[in-house]
Amino acid sequence: MEGALTARDRVGIQDFVLLDETTDAAFLSNLKKRFSRDLIYTYIGTLLVSVNPYKELDIYNKKQMETYMGINFFELPPHIYALADNAYQTMLTEFDNHFILISGESGAGKTEASKKILQYYAVSCPSTTLLNTVRDKMLMSNPVLEAFGNAKTLKNDNSSRFGKYMDIQFDSQGDAVGGHILNYLLEKSRVVHQNHGERNFHIFYQLVEGGEDDLLHQLGLERDAQHYNYLTQGECAIVSSINDRNDWKTVKNALQIINIEEINTNHLFGIVSSVLHLGNIRFESNSKGQAVLANNDELRWVSNLLGVDARSLQEGLTYRKIEARHDQVLSPFTVDHAIYARDALAKAIYGQTFTWLVNRINESMENKDPSRKTVIGLLDIYGFEVFYVNSFEQFCINYCNEKLQQLFIQLTLASEQEEYEAEGIEWEPVQFFNNKIICDLVEEKHRGIISILDEECLRPGDATDLTFLERLEDKMGNHPHFVTHKLADKMTRKTLERGDFRLLHYAGEVTYCSHLCLTRQNVLFFSLLKLICQSKNAIVKECFSTMDADSRRRPETVATQFKSSLLKLTEILMAKEAWYIRCLKSNESKQPGQFDEALIRHQVKYLGLMEHLRVRRAGFAYRRKFDVFLKRYKPLCPATWPHWRGEPADGVEVLVQHLGYLPNEYKMGRTKIFIRHPRTLYATEDAFEKCKHELGERTSAVYYQCPVFATTKIETCWRGVQARKEREKRAWAVKVIKKFIKGYMNRGQAKSSDNSEYLAFVRQNYLNRLKNHLPKTVLDKTSWLPPPAVLTEVRHLLSRYCVKKHSNIFKGKKESYPQMSVLLAAGISVSNLTDGIIVFHITCEDPKQKGDLVMQCDHLFEFLTKLCVIANKQNAVKVVQGSIKIEIQAGKESAVDFSTGHEPMVYKAKNGHLMVVRRVLFLMMTSCVLSALP
């Protein structure tokens, strides 16, 4: 990193902590300078700032991954791989838990950042097989989670409307052995309401547009999204960039992959359909002002799909049951109250079902080994949001960011203070804005906004936005971070509607609509909760089984549930070491090369980047280990160049004294030097750059004057390199030969890891010799080559069934058995490699039945030879090169792909095919080894 300082005027500075000025203008200028050079990553200490370039960059290949493996964090240019690697290496060294917080606006690249981290761990971990299994299950769960948790918004056609915290579990060796996903803050209000230009969750449109005719008939649905009230409020059911029919097929396939049984799949689609039918239940007002159903058709469908009593459901939607001592009184709803109850039921069912899906995914990734694990968590969360109209969702998201900012500052300050104390440097108090006052304003018991919102939603009588505002004004009228139209001064009052309230967050002012905050707090009434707990739909019954329908405690509002989940999340994060990635959108139009300064300034402010920079810059801007600092800058001082023989700390002291550092410009810690101002480091680095050129010129002159010495030196180094390579080659050869000899010594024992490769070589060698010495006639019993012990039975079978007129099924086709005549059963395919894979093609017209059978056999030739006698068929075998097509179910095709590699593997590829990799033949390896020896 220090080396890049000399090019700071051209490509910017890699760490904002080293900016000479910590102003907004300097920050944006440095960010823009780096963006113009496609340098999208910049540090603030150990925090990574990432700017979405909206184009592909060649910085994520395997070579880049290997470059960052095990490297000091600041040794190479900023990269997401550097952060991922340091989190992993620190976890292994200290055997503690870590998390990486990824935040930013929708479309800033949060999900891509999460994927890049997973891909890096897949390559860098010691054993990638298990990690790939865990990662593949996570990736296969994506279509399901996106269908049920993503939706089209004004900013993004596939916006994630829930937060995801994902733990990757590692054992003590650093191998990934399991995973767990925690979902939170699902935007359940979207189920019943969408703003103009936005859609409901994808799954509803996928079912209506892509569902089979029979399925839609069973669910009582029509193939027209315009028919459903919950799908038409945004007036954009059809989106050109979304193919709901194709996505439907993907989701159905993904449900099978994550082991959702067919019966539960049917229940799942029944729940989705019940929500659509609920949205179409309409209410009318009778002469007494009471709500009554406009028709019963939709109610009956909801009753059937959820498995609940229709009359009880109707009663729960139109009456509130009030218990007074031992009596029950039914209080009729108005139309507004009935709609409130209907929407609350729809949101509760959908929200619980989403949680059930996440739990099923976790079961498939669960690691049951009781030994201790360390984890690296990935937290993908919304950034601070400010819109023209801000409702309850923005209130929750911004409250969440307030809590995370509070945690962020606390952890950053604690980390800084711990380092200072460990190094024996006096801690200097840091001036920063403590946003605890805002967190308390929102979450304080009995006095905070959420508590007042709860009381308004649950008190007797009609709660309105005006009564809610009045309560807020009574409780917190003098609070410096809260203002309403009534409390504002004359100038501020012009910017506020009468139903709005404004909070002064750490990132700026946000005005919220109190009416929207109130209407989003739908609470499921006791009568409906008790009814749903009796559902015959297995998923619904499981989801609500933990809820006590007979409890007299008042139900929690959405705001309180949100607050509880956020506090639990905070507890999880507080127990781990933190790493941060802040993602920025470079422009709203998603065009490459465009740097919208106003938009980026907005995001820098709302992500708290300047606040974090000020905390990191308070005190000392730069610190390095003594040995690292001395190794780099020792040429600047005659006393330390070329070798310093004493302690590194003493060498650093001599060096900085020679460079003329003033006492107030640096401090010597126990293991590090601390430099206060970036300009001091700039001067040091510039001097080092000049010194490098002078050293280079002097070195060239010396070698020019002594060409013979130079030539000899180069030849010596080259011979050393070649000798080391030869030594490694010989060591490898000895290792393989030892394994061959050990296999020979254990050849008479049962197959094991000691002799498996030797036995494979014996079989291969025998079959290769046999193909050129087959008997000419079936009566020839004497010219068969004598087999090794492991192939005695094979020789007997081959001699029995080798008839000259039989078709040469494997001739010129199956590697390691090129010319042997055998008989095979009909409907079988094999590859031309030594993989042992057999595909039995099974005719199947029933879609509920499984299709072709794929199996692996260590004795493929013996097995098929034996089978041909029983089947009495010989012409139905197909020997294929490259890929075998298979039918998983009737009408559903896939394939088995074959290739060669250094290690045999069988796994599911990203395209859904089964990939079979066979090992390079032991015979070929042995030949290479023998040729390598003198």
PDB file of C-alpha atoms in Angstrom, residues 431-599:
ATOM      1  CA  GLN A 431     -14.968  13.299  19.637  1.00  0.00           C
ATOM      2  CA  PHE A 432     -17.877  11.735  17.764  1.00  0.00           C
ATOM      3  CA  PHE A 433     -21.659  11.907  17.651  1.00  0.00           C
ATOM      4  CA  ASN A 434     -23.145   9.332  20.026  1.00  0.00           C
ATOM      5  CA  ASN A 435     -26.434   8.320  18.453  1.00  0.00           C
ATOM      6  CA  LYS A 436     -27.684   6.533  21.591  1.00  0.00           C
ATOM      7  CA  ILE A 437     -30.033   9.476  22.074  1.00  0.00           C
ATOM      8  CA  ILE A 438     -31.762   8.607  18.761  1.00  0.00           C
ATOM      9  CA  CYS A 439     -31.880   4.858  19.503  1.00  0.00           C
ATOM     10  CA  ASP A 440     -33.519   5.630  22.859  1.00  0.00           C
ATOM     11  CA  LEU A 441     -35.984   7.946  21.140  1.00  0.00           C
ATOM     12  CA  VAL A 442     -37.188   4.975  19.071  1.00  0.00           C
ATOM     13  CA  GLU A 443     -36.846   1.969  21.405  1.00  0.00           C
ATOM     14  CA  GLU A 444     -37.034   3.204  25.019  1.00  0.00           C
ATOM     15  CA  LYS A 445     -39.612   1.318  27.062  1.00  0.00           C
ATOM     16  CA  HIS A 446     -42.880   3.185  27.729  1.00  0.00           C
ATOM     17  CA  ARG A 447     -41.482   6.397  26.222  1.00  0.00           C
ATOM     18  CA  GLY A 448     -40.074   5.460  22.812  1.00  0.00           C
ATOM     19  CA  ILE A 449     -41.899   5.737  19.482  1.00  0.00           C
ATOM     20  CA  ILE A 450     -42.374   1.956  19.210  1.00  0.00           C
ATOM     21  CA  SER A 451     -43.956   1.726  22.677  1.00  0.00           C
ATOM     22  CA  ILE A 452     -46.361   4.555  21.844  1.00  0.00           C
ATOM     23  CA  LEU A 453     -47.165   2.889  18.512  1.00  0.00           C
ATOM     24  CA  ASP A 454     -47.968  -0.356  20.370  1.00  0.00           C
ATOM     25  CA  GLU A 455     -50.303   1.405  22.761  1.00  0.00           C
ATOM     26  CA  GLU A 456     -52.152   3.143  19.954  1.00  0.00           C
ATOM     27  CA  CYS A 457     -52.643  -0.088  18.016  1.00  0.00           C
ATOM     28  CA  LEU A 458     -53.913  -2.090  20.991  1.00  0.00           C
ATOM     29  CA  ARG A 459     -55.936   0.364  23.042  1.00  0.00           C
ATOM     30  CA  PRO A 460     -59.771   0.295  22.874  1.00  0.00           C
ATOM     31  CA  GLY A 461     -61.367   2.620  20.374  1.00  0.00           C
ATOM     32  CA  ASP A 462     -60.217   3.850  17.004  1.00  0.00           C
ATOM     33  CA  ALA A 463     -56.522   4.681  16.661  1.00  0.00           C
ATOM     34  CA  THR A 464     -55.798   7.343  14.069  1.00  0.00           C
ATOM     35  CA  ASP A 465     -52.720   9.094  12.827  1.00  0.00           C
ATOM     36  CA  LEU A 466     -53.801  12.226  14.698  1.00  0.00           C
ATOM     37  CA  THR A 467     -54.143  10.458  18.057  1.00  0.00           C
ATOM     38  CA  PHE A 468     -50.791   8.772  17.446  1.00  0.00           C
ATOM     39  CA  LEU A 469     -49.151  12.130  16.703  1.00  0.00           C
ATOM     40  CA  GLU A 470     -50.717  13.694  19.787  1.00  0.00           C
ATOM     41  CA  ARG A 471     -49.267  10.941  21.981  1.00  0.00           C
ATOM     42  CA  LEU A 472     -45.844  11.421  20.390  1.00  0.00           C
ATOM     43  CA  GLU A 473     -45.980  15.170  20.962  1.00  0.00           C
ATOM     44  CA  ASP A 474     -47.005  14.685  24.609  1.00  0.00           C
ATOM     45  CA  LYS A 475     -44.229  12.206  25.340  1.00  0.00           C
ATOM     46  CA  MET A 476     -41.295  13.750  23.461  1.00  0.00           C
ATOM     47  CA  GLY A 477     -42.250  17.303  22.595  1.00  0.00           C
ATOM     48  CA  ASN A 478     -38.928  18.698  23.847  1.00  0.00           C
ATOM     49  CA  HIS A 479     -36.658  16.076  22.287  1.00  0.00           C
ATOM     50  CA  PRO A 480     -33.939  17.711  20.113  1.00  0.00           C
ATOM     51  CA  HIS A 481     -34.198  14.993  17.429  1.00  0.00           C
ATOM     52  CA  PHE A 482     -37.992  14.967  17.055  1.00  0.00           C
ATOM     53  CA  VAL A 483     -40.299  17.528  15.432  1.00  0.00           C
ATOM     54  CA  THR A 484     -43.876  17.697  14.088  1.00  0.00           C
ATOM     55  CA  HIS A 485     -45.921  20.371  12.344  1.00  0.00           C
ATOM     56  CA  LYS A 486     -47.240  21.518  15.709  1.00  0.00           C
ATOM     57  CA  LEU A 487     -43.822  21.629  17.393  1.00  0.00           C
ATOM     58  CA  ALA A 488     -41.876  23.146  14.501  1.00  0.00           C
ATOM     59  CA  ASP A 489     -40.889  26.754  14.089  1.00  0.00           C
ATOM     60  CA  LYS A 490     -42.436  28.879  11.362  1.00  0.00           C
ATOM     61  CA  MET A 491     -39.845  28.070   8.692  1.00  0.00           C
ATOM     62  CA  THR A 492     -39.730  24.325   9.414  1.00  0.00           C
ATOM     63  CA  ARG A 493     -43.534  24.098   9.523  1.00  0.00           C
ATOM     64  CA  LYS A 494     -43.653  24.882   5.794  1.00  0.00           C
ATOM     65  CA  THR A 495     -41.815  21.630   5.044  1.00  0.00           C
ATOM     66  CA  LEU A 496     -44.058  19.390   7.173  1.00  0.00           C
ATOM     67  CA  GLU A 497     -47.544  18.023   6.568  1.00  0.00           C
ATOM     68  CA  ARG A 498     -49.872  17.908   9.569  1.00  0.00           C
ATOM     69  CA  GLY A 499     -49.772  14.088   9.652  1.00  0.00           C
ATOM     70  CA  ASP A 500     -45.966  13.823   9.508  1.00  0.00           C
ATOM     71  CA  PHE A 501     -43.212  13.648  12.089  1.00  0.00           C
ATOM     72  CA  ARG A 502     -39.496  14.165  11.487  1.00  0.00           C
ATOM     73  CA  LEU A 503     -36.491  12.485  13.099  1.00  0.00           C
ATOM     74  CA  LEU A 504     -32.971  13.879  12.986  1.00  0.00           C
ATOM     75  CA  HIS A 505     -30.960  10.682  12.422  1.00  0.00           C
ATOM     76  CA  TYR A 506     -27.180  10.418  12.606  1.00  0.00           C
ATOM     77  CA  ALA A 507     -27.199  10.566   8.791  1.00  0.00           C
ATOM     78  CA  GLY A 508     -29.669  13.425   8.425  1.00  0.00           C
ATOM     79  CA  GLU A 509     -33.331  14.394   8.659  1.00  0.00           C
ATOM     80  CA  VAL A 510     -36.099  12.012   7.539  1.00  0.00           C
ATOM     81  CA  THR A 511     -39.818  12.836   7.504  1.00  0.00           C
ATOM     82  CA  TYR A 512     -42.211   9.934   8.138  1.00  0.00           C
ATOM     83  CA  CYS A 513     -45.937   9.612   7.421  1.00  0.00           C
ATOM     84  CA  SER A 514     -47.656   8.706  10.689  1.00  0.00           C
ATOM     85  CA  HIS A 515     -50.716   7.275   8.889  1.00  0.00           C
ATOM     86  CA  LEU A 516     -48.604   4.734   6.999  1.00  0.00           C
ATOM     87  CA  CYS A 517     -46.733   3.825  10.180  1.00  0.00           C
ATOM     88  CA  LEU A 518     -50.015   3.115  11.944  1.00  0.00           C
ATOM     89  CA  THR A 519     -51.731   1.145   9.180  1.00  0.00           C
ATOM     90  CA  ARG A 520     -48.771  -1.266   8.803  1.00  0.00           C
ATOM     91  CA  GLN A 521     -49.102  -2.597  12.370  1.00  0.00           C
ATOM     92  CA  ASN A 522     -51.762  -5.236  11.637  1.00  0.00           C
ATOM     93  CA  VAL A 523     -52.015  -7.545  14.641  1.00  0.00           C
ATOM     94  CA  LEU A 524     -53.565 -11.002  14.248  1.00  0.00           C
ATOM     95  CA  PHE A 525     -56.609 -11.175  16.545  1.00  0.00           C
ATOM     96  CA  PHE A 526     -56.900 -14.018  19.085  1.00  0.00           C
ATOM     97  CA  SER A 527     -59.880 -15.609  17.366  1.00  0.00           C
ATOM     98  CA  LEU A 528     -58.079 -15.828  14.022  1.00  0.00           C
ATOM     99  CA  LEU A 529     -54.859 -17.024  15.656  1.00  0.00           C
ATOM    100  CA  LYS A 530     -56.740 -19.774  17.483  1.00  0.00           C
ATOM    101  CA  LEU A 531     -58.438 -20.809  14.238  1.00  0.00           C
ATOM    102  CA  ILE A 532     -55.177 -20.944  12.254  1.00  0.00           C
ATOM    103  CA  CYS A 533     -53.561 -23.075  14.952  1.00  0.00           C
ATOM    104  CA  GLN A 534     -56.182 -25.734  14.108  1.00  0.00           C
ATOM    105  CA  SER A 535     -55.316 -25.721  10.376  1.00  0.00           C
ATOM    106  CA  LYS A 536     -55.131 -29.032   8.533  1.00  0.00           C
ATOM    107  CA  ASN A 537     -52.493 -27.657   6.181  1.00  0.00           C
ATOM    108  CA  ALA A 538     -49.323 -29.324   7.520  1.00  0.00           C
ATOM    109  CA  ILE A 539     -47.066 -26.297   6.964  1.00  0.00           C
ATOM    110  CA  VAL A 540     -49.476 -23.797   8.523  1.00  0.00           C
ATOM    111  CA  LYS A 541     -50.040 -26.104  11.477  1.00  0.00           C
ATOM    112  CA  GLU A 542     -46.280 -26.457  12.004  1.00  0.00           C
ATOM    113  CA  CYS A 543     -45.705 -22.711  11.661  1.00  0.00           C
ATOM    114  CA  PHE A 544     -48.272 -21.724  14.268  1.00  0.00           C
ATOM    115  CA  SER A 545     -47.830 -24.707  16.606  1.00  0.00           C
ATOM    116  CA  THR A 546     -45.432 -22.747  18.848  1.00  0.00           C
ATOM    117  CA  MET A 547     -47.909 -19.909  19.365  1.00  0.00           C
ATOM    118  CA  ASP A 548     -50.162 -20.007  22.390  1.00  0.00           C
ATOM    119  CA  ALA A 549     -53.591 -19.143  21.044  1.00  0.00           C
ATOM    120  CA  ASP A 550     -55.096 -19.251  24.540  1.00  0.00           C
ATOM    121  CA  SER A 551     -52.584 -16.831  26.017  1.00  0.00           C
ATOM    122  CA  ARG A 552     -54.111 -13.657  27.419  1.00  0.00           C
ATOM    123  CA  ARG A 553     -50.989 -11.646  26.765  1.00  0.00           C
ATOM    124  CA  ARG A 554     -51.508  -8.899  24.240  1.00  0.00           C
ATOM    125  CA  PRO A 555     -50.051  -9.698  20.809  1.00  0.00           C
ATOM    126  CA  GLU A 556     -46.911  -7.970  19.618  1.00  0.00           C
ATOM    127  CA  THR A 557     -47.160  -5.413  16.856  1.00  0.00           C
ATOM    128  CA  VAL A 558     -44.929  -5.592  13.806  1.00  0.00           C
ATOM    129  CA  ALA A 559     -42.801  -2.765  15.239  1.00  0.00           C
ATOM    130  CA  THR A 560     -42.187  -4.667  18.479  1.00  0.00           C
ATOM    131  CA  GLN A 561     -41.396  -7.879  16.602  1.00  0.00           C
ATOM    132  CA  PHE A 562     -38.937  -5.889  14.496  1.00  0.00           C
ATOM    133  CA  LYS A 563     -37.349  -4.391  17.595  1.00  0.00           C
ATOM    134  CA  SER A 564     -36.969  -7.840  19.204  1.00  0.00           C
ATOM    135  CA  SER A 565     -35.386  -9.374  16.112  1.00  0.00           C
ATOM    136  CA  LEU A 566     -33.002  -6.439  15.825  1.00  0.00           C
ATOM    137  CA  LEU A 567     -31.900  -6.774  19.447  1.00  0.00           C
ATOM    138  CA  LYS A 568     -31.242 -10.502  18.894  1.00  0.00           C
ATOM    139  CA  LEU A 569     -29.243  -9.689  15.781  1.00  0.00           C
ATOM    140  CA  THR A 570     -27.212  -7.129  17.731  1.00  0.00           C
ATOM    141  CA  GLU A 571     -26.433  -9.754  20.385  1.00  0.00           C
ATOM    142  CA  ILE A 572     -25.196 -12.137  17.694  1.00  0.00           C
ATOM    143  CA  LEU A 573     -22.936  -9.484  16.191  1.00  0.00           C
ATOM    144  CA  MET A 574     -21.589  -8.275  19.546  1.00  0.00           C
ATOM    145  CA  ALA A 575     -20.235 -11.773  20.192  1.00  0.00           C
ATOM    146  CA  LYS A 576     -18.135 -11.702  16.989  1.00  0.00           C
ATOM    147  CA  GLU A 577     -15.249  -9.743  15.503  1.00  0.00           C
ATOM    148  CA  ALA A 578     -16.505  -7.254  12.902  1.00  0.00           C
ATOM    149  CA  TRP A 579     -15.480  -6.549   9.304  1.00  0.00           C
ATOM    150  CA  TYR A 580     -17.322  -4.053   7.103  1.00  0.00           C
ATOM    151  CA  ILE A 581     -18.100  -3.611   3.412  1.00  0.00           C
ATOM    152  CA  ARG A 582     -19.942  -0.459   2.334  1.00  0.00           C
ATOM    153  CA  CYS A 583     -21.406  -0.703  -1.181  1.00  0.00           C
ATOM    154  CA  LEU A 584     -22.119   2.438  -3.226  1.00  0.00           C
ATOM    155  CA  LYS A 585     -24.103   2.969  -6.436  1.00  0.00           C
ATOM    156  CA  SER A 586     -22.079   4.986  -8.946  1.00  0.00           C
ATOM    157  CA  ASN A 587     -25.246   6.213 -10.712  1.00  0.00           C
ATOM    158  CA  GLU A 588     -29.008   5.615 -10.833  1.00  0.00           C
ATOM    159  CA  SER A 589     -29.129   4.549 -14.499  1.00  0.00           C
ATOM    160  CA  LYS A 590     -26.725   1.622 -13.929  1.00  0.00           C
ATOM    161  CA  GLN A 591     -24.415   2.784 -16.718  1.00  0.00           C
ATOM    162  CA  PRO A 592     -20.667   2.001 -16.674  1.00  0.00           C
ATOM    163  CA  GLY A 593     -18.244   4.897 -16.338  1.00  0.00           C
ATOM    164  CA  GLN A 594     -20.753   7.347 -14.816  1.00  0.00           C
ATOM    165  CA  PHE A 595     -19.864   8.873 -11.433  1.00  0.00           C
ATOM    166  CA  ASP A 596     -22.829  10.792  -9.988  1.00  0.00           C
ATOM    167  CA  GLU A 597     -21.236  12.960  -7.292  1.00  0.00           C
ATOM    168  CA  ALA A 598     -24.539  14.075  -5.752  1.00  0.00           C
ATOM    169  CA  LEU A 599     -25.801  10.483  -5.461  1.00  0.00           C
TER     170      LEU A 599
END
